[in-house]
Protein backbone atom coordinates (compact mmCIF):
# COMPACT_ATOMS: atom_id res chain seq x y z
CA UNK A 1 115.99 137.93 108.07
CA UNK A 2 112.27 138.27 108.75
CA UNK A 3 112.45 142.08 108.88
CA UNK A 4 108.73 142.31 108.12
CA UNK A 5 107.87 140.12 111.11
CA UNK A 6 110.23 142.17 113.29
CA UNK A 7 108.43 145.35 112.18
CA UNK A 8 105.06 143.78 112.99
CA UNK A 9 106.35 142.82 116.42
CA UNK A 10 107.45 146.40 117.08
CA UNK A 11 104.04 147.75 116.01
CA UNK A 12 102.31 145.15 118.21
CA UNK A 13 104.32 146.23 121.25
CA UNK A 14 103.51 149.87 120.57
CA UNK A 15 99.82 149.02 120.23
CA UNK A 16 99.96 147.02 123.44
CA UNK A 17 101.41 149.97 125.31
CA UNK A 18 98.55 152.19 124.14
CA UNK A 19 95.66 149.76 124.65
CA UNK A 20 96.42 147.58 127.65
CA UNK A 21 95.34 149.20 130.90
CA UNK A 22 94.42 146.22 133.06
CA UNK A 23 93.53 142.53 133.14
CA UNK A 24 90.50 142.65 130.86
CA UNK A 25 92.11 144.87 128.25
CA UNK A 26 95.16 142.58 128.45
CA UNK A 27 93.01 139.51 127.71
CA UNK A 28 91.28 141.33 124.85
CA UNK A 29 94.62 142.34 123.36
CA UNK A 30 95.92 138.79 123.70
CA UNK A 31 92.87 137.50 121.82
CA UNK A 32 93.47 140.10 119.12
CA UNK A 33 97.15 139.13 118.92
CA UNK A 34 96.13 135.47 118.60
CA UNK A 35 93.94 136.25 115.61
CA UNK A 36 96.55 138.41 113.91
CA UNK A 37 99.27 135.79 114.35
CA UNK A 38 96.98 133.06 113.03
CA UNK A 39 96.19 135.17 109.99
CA UNK A 40 99.88 135.86 109.42
CA UNK A 41 100.69 132.15 109.73
CA UNK A 42 98.01 131.42 107.10
CA UNK A 43 99.55 133.88 104.64
CA UNK A 44 100.41 131.34 101.92
CA UNK A 45 97.05 129.57 102.12
CA UNK A 46 95.10 132.84 102.30
CA UNK A 47 96.83 134.18 99.20
CA UNK A 48 96.11 130.93 97.35
CA UNK A 49 92.42 131.03 98.32
CA UNK A 50 92.22 134.66 97.22
CA UNK A 51 93.72 133.68 93.87
CA UNK A 52 91.24 130.81 93.46
CA UNK A 53 88.29 133.13 94.06
CA UNK A 54 89.66 136.03 92.03
CA UNK A 55 90.46 133.90 88.99
CA UNK A 56 87.07 132.16 89.23
CA UNK A 57 85.24 135.49 89.23
CA UNK A 58 87.41 137.65 87.00
CA UNK A 59 89.90 135.58 84.96
CA UNK A 60 89.25 136.19 81.23
CA UNK A 61 87.85 133.17 79.44
CA UNK A 62 89.89 134.00 76.34
CA UNK A 63 93.19 134.62 78.14
CA UNK A 64 96.19 133.08 76.32
CA UNK A 65 97.35 131.53 79.61
CA UNK A 66 95.02 128.93 81.09
CA UNK A 67 93.64 129.71 84.53
CA UNK A 68 95.29 126.66 86.12
CA UNK A 69 98.66 127.56 84.62
CA UNK A 70 98.30 131.10 85.95
CA UNK A 71 97.56 129.70 89.41
CA UNK A 72 100.66 127.49 89.26
CA UNK A 73 102.93 130.36 88.25
CA UNK A 74 101.37 132.63 90.87
CA UNK A 75 101.92 129.99 93.57
CA UNK A 76 105.59 129.71 92.59
CA UNK A 77 105.90 133.50 92.74
CA UNK A 78 104.36 133.57 96.24
CA UNK A 79 106.77 130.89 97.45
CA UNK A 80 109.78 132.73 95.99
CA UNK A 81 108.61 136.00 97.57
CA UNK A 82 108.18 134.41 100.99
CA UNK A 83 111.75 133.13 100.85
CA UNK A 84 113.09 136.42 99.48
CA UNK A 85 111.45 138.45 102.25
CA UNK A 86 112.49 135.99 104.96
CA UNK A 87 108.94 134.90 105.80
CA UNK A 88 110.11 131.29 105.49
CA UNK A 89 113.60 129.91 105.89
CA UNK A 90 115.16 127.28 103.64
CA UNK A 91 114.66 124.47 106.16
CA UNK A 92 110.94 125.22 106.29
CA UNK A 93 110.85 125.47 102.50
CA UNK A 94 112.38 122.00 102.18
CA UNK A 95 109.70 120.50 104.42
CA UNK A 96 107.03 122.32 102.44
CA UNK A 97 108.54 121.00 99.21
CA UNK A 98 108.37 117.45 100.55
CA UNK A 99 104.71 117.96 101.41
CA UNK A 100 104.15 119.38 97.92
CA UNK A 101 105.50 116.17 96.38
CA UNK A 102 103.59 113.96 98.83
CA UNK A 103 100.38 115.83 98.02
CA UNK A 104 100.87 115.80 94.25
CA UNK A 105 101.48 112.04 94.18
CA UNK A 106 98.30 111.48 96.14
CA UNK A 107 96.39 113.88 93.89
CA UNK A 108 97.41 111.94 90.78
CA UNK A 109 96.21 108.70 92.34
CA UNK A 110 92.95 110.14 93.71
CA UNK A 111 92.02 111.78 90.42
CA UNK A 112 92.71 108.50 88.61
CA UNK A 113 90.37 106.77 91.09
CA UNK A 114 87.63 109.36 90.47
CA UNK A 115 87.63 110.82 93.98
CA UNK A 116 87.56 114.34 92.53
CA UNK A 117 88.35 116.09 89.26
CA UNK A 118 89.93 119.29 87.98
CA UNK A 119 87.36 120.51 85.47
CA UNK A 120 89.71 122.85 83.59
CA UNK A 121 92.72 120.52 83.46
CA UNK A 122 92.27 119.90 79.73
CA UNK A 123 92.93 123.56 78.98
CA UNK A 124 96.20 123.78 80.94
CA UNK A 125 99.78 122.85 80.10
CA UNK A 126 101.28 122.53 83.60
CA UNK A 127 99.37 119.33 84.31
CA UNK A 128 100.36 115.77 85.17
CA UNK A 129 97.79 113.00 84.57
CA UNK A 130 94.87 115.38 84.90
CA UNK A 131 96.30 117.13 87.97
CA UNK A 132 97.37 120.78 87.64
CA UNK A 133 100.62 121.53 89.43
CA UNK A 134 99.07 124.26 91.55
CA UNK A 135 97.29 121.50 93.50
CA UNK A 136 100.51 120.52 95.22
CA UNK A 137 100.78 124.07 96.52
CA UNK A 138 97.44 123.65 98.28
CA UNK A 139 98.99 120.83 100.30
CA UNK A 140 102.14 122.90 100.71
CA UNK A 141 99.97 125.67 102.18
CA UNK A 142 99.11 123.33 105.06
CA UNK A 143 102.79 122.61 105.62
CA UNK A 144 103.58 126.32 105.41
CA UNK A 145 100.95 127.09 108.03
CA UNK A 146 102.21 124.44 110.47
CA UNK A 147 105.82 125.58 110.05
CA UNK A 148 104.99 129.26 110.48
CA UNK A 149 102.52 128.88 113.35
CA UNK A 150 105.05 126.70 115.22
CA UNK A 151 107.60 129.51 115.04
CA UNK A 152 105.27 132.49 115.50
CA UNK A 153 103.61 131.06 118.61
CA UNK A 154 106.83 129.62 120.05
CA UNK A 155 105.33 126.13 120.46
CA UNK A 156 106.37 124.00 123.41
CA UNK A 157 104.95 120.71 124.58
CA UNK A 158 104.24 118.53 127.55
CA UNK A 159 104.45 114.78 126.93
CA UNK A 160 105.49 115.16 123.31
CA UNK A 161 105.22 111.70 121.64
CA UNK A 162 108.39 110.05 120.31
CA UNK A 163 109.05 111.19 116.77
CA UNK A 164 109.52 107.62 115.52
CA UNK A 165 106.03 106.74 116.77
CA UNK A 166 104.52 109.78 115.10
CA UNK A 167 106.36 108.90 111.89
CA UNK A 168 104.88 105.40 111.88
CA UNK A 169 101.42 106.88 112.30
CA UNK A 170 102.01 109.37 109.48
CA UNK A 171 103.25 106.60 107.18
CA UNK A 172 100.20 104.44 107.98
CA UNK A 173 97.90 107.40 107.27
CA UNK A 174 99.54 108.10 103.92
CA UNK A 175 99.49 104.46 102.83
CA UNK A 176 95.82 104.13 103.81
CA UNK A 177 94.90 107.04 101.55
CA UNK A 178 95.91 104.72 98.69
CA UNK A 179 95.11 101.22 99.91
CA UNK A 180 91.58 101.84 101.19
CA UNK A 181 90.43 101.83 97.56
CA UNK A 182 91.44 98.17 97.27
CA UNK A 183 91.47 96.74 100.80
CA UNK A 184 90.08 97.48 104.24
CA UNK A 185 89.87 101.14 105.22
CA UNK A 186 91.61 101.44 108.59
CA UNK A 187 90.68 105.09 109.09
CA UNK A 188 88.85 104.46 112.36
CA UNK A 189 91.91 102.65 113.68
CA UNK A 190 94.07 105.59 112.64
CA UNK A 191 91.79 107.99 114.50
CA UNK A 192 92.07 105.80 117.59
CA UNK A 193 95.85 105.55 117.24
CA UNK A 194 96.17 109.33 116.91
CA UNK A 195 94.08 109.76 120.07
CA UNK A 196 96.33 107.35 121.97
CA UNK A 197 99.52 108.97 120.70
CA UNK A 198 98.56 112.62 120.96
CA UNK A 199 95.88 112.46 123.67
CA UNK A 200 98.29 113.00 126.61
CA UNK A 201 100.14 115.81 124.80
CA UNK A 202 99.58 119.46 125.69
CA UNK A 203 100.69 122.27 123.41
CA UNK A 204 101.88 125.59 124.85
CA UNK A 205 101.62 128.64 122.61
CA UNK A 206 102.34 132.33 123.10
CA UNK A 207 100.00 134.89 121.55
CA UNK A 208 101.29 137.83 123.54
CA UNK A 209 103.68 137.48 126.47
CA UNK A 210 102.47 134.48 128.43
CA UNK A 211 102.32 130.89 127.19
CA UNK A 212 98.82 129.36 127.19
CA UNK A 213 98.00 125.70 126.69
CA UNK A 214 95.43 123.40 125.14
CA UNK A 215 95.28 119.66 124.33
CA UNK A 216 97.14 118.97 121.12
CA UNK A 217 94.23 116.88 119.82
CA UNK A 218 91.87 119.83 120.18
CA UNK A 219 94.32 122.04 118.30
CA UNK A 220 94.55 119.46 115.50
CA UNK A 221 90.76 119.22 115.17
CA UNK A 222 90.42 123.01 115.02
CA UNK A 223 93.07 123.25 112.29
CA UNK A 224 91.35 120.49 110.30
CA UNK A 225 88.04 122.35 110.62
CA UNK A 226 89.49 125.52 109.14
CA UNK A 227 91.10 123.54 106.31
CA UNK A 228 87.67 122.06 105.60
CA UNK A 229 86.24 125.59 105.41
CA UNK A 230 89.03 126.50 102.98
CA UNK A 231 88.26 123.46 100.86
CA UNK A 232 84.67 124.62 100.53
CA UNK A 233 85.98 127.90 99.14
CA UNK A 234 88.19 125.97 96.71
CA UNK A 235 85.33 123.85 95.38
CA UNK A 236 83.04 126.88 95.18
CA UNK A 237 85.68 128.48 92.96
CA UNK A 238 85.74 125.27 90.89
CA UNK A 239 89.44 124.81 91.40
CA UNK A 240 88.44 121.16 91.82
CA UNK A 241 85.09 119.43 92.24
CA UNK A 242 83.80 116.32 93.94
CA UNK A 243 81.26 113.96 92.39
CA UNK A 244 77.86 115.61 92.59
CA UNK A 245 79.22 119.16 92.39
CA UNK A 246 79.24 119.30 88.60
CA UNK A 247 75.67 120.55 88.22
CA UNK A 248 75.45 122.77 91.29
CA UNK A 249 77.82 123.53 94.13
CA UNK A 250 77.14 122.22 97.61
CA UNK A 251 79.27 122.10 100.70
CA UNK A 252 81.91 119.40 100.97
CA UNK A 253 80.89 116.42 103.07
CA UNK A 254 81.85 116.59 106.73
CA UNK A 255 83.51 113.21 106.20
CA UNK A 256 86.33 115.15 104.53
CA UNK A 257 87.01 116.77 107.89
CA UNK A 258 88.43 113.45 109.05
CA UNK A 259 90.60 113.22 105.96
CA UNK A 260 92.04 116.67 106.58
CA UNK A 261 92.65 115.81 110.22
CA UNK A 262 94.71 112.79 109.18
CA UNK A 263 96.52 114.70 106.44
CA UNK A 264 97.30 117.49 108.88
CA UNK A 265 99.03 114.92 111.12
CA UNK A 266 101.39 114.09 108.23
CA UNK A 267 102.23 117.77 107.89
CA UNK A 268 102.71 118.13 111.65
CA UNK A 269 105.14 115.20 111.75
CA UNK A 270 107.18 116.63 108.89
CA UNK A 271 107.50 119.96 110.70
CA UNK A 272 108.24 118.19 113.99
CA UNK A 273 111.11 116.43 112.21
CA UNK A 274 112.41 119.86 111.25
CA UNK A 275 112.49 120.81 114.93
CA UNK A 276 113.88 117.51 116.24
CA UNK A 277 117.27 119.06 116.90
CA UNK A 278 115.72 121.76 119.08
CA UNK A 279 115.48 119.80 122.32
CA UNK A 280 114.34 122.82 124.29
CA UNK A 281 111.12 122.94 122.28
CA UNK A 282 110.34 119.26 122.64
CA UNK A 283 111.36 118.39 126.19
CA UNK A 284 108.60 118.41 128.81
CA UNK A 285 108.26 121.63 130.75
CA UNK A 286 109.43 121.59 134.38
């Protein structure tokens, strides 16, 4: 199980032995280890983004298999490979599958409301109501990242909020993604609620040997920022487009950063539910 990650760990320790000679080289190595672990945690999402760009630039226009269908089949293959090589376990895969369904349902609704479109959906077969099935894997990539980064960095918390309270917040966020089209948008209230719930919480993570800490809210904002960057790559590759991007591409509005922050909370709660039985990870540190 996870033999590849075990091999990486062995290589990292060997590299540490060669490079670390004092405090400053130790800090530099820890920073390097942080970046490598983050990249490894992003494996699913990075592969999906690479596929979006590669198919946009090189996929044959006359290929018998539509580009979107190819992306869906490739995403399934990546997920199967990650399970086969032990890069995800079945519990993590179940959480990711839930997030895939949650994301796909929201995609169908949002496309129907005109929030964004999939310009090549008419050419594909693996499509539901104008939404190609690979789109759910883009949401699943967020869930995959949260699940993997939690494990790779050995997350621990101070003042971890009650899971039932987090679940209520996640439910309110998800419902508001639908209802704000018809009633009052309570997004600002959800931001405030997330600050109240997660503001006191501190996350401890281990890049190398020592655990470091940062406010959980700051970590959430940073993750949302990188997802926003990834979304710009996705729209550049015309995997989907927002109104106004049909004629020429432009960067996605910064307002979407808030949407990704809220959606990331849903993913975080799902993964936290996976870890609820691990009291050692959730109890406050002494």
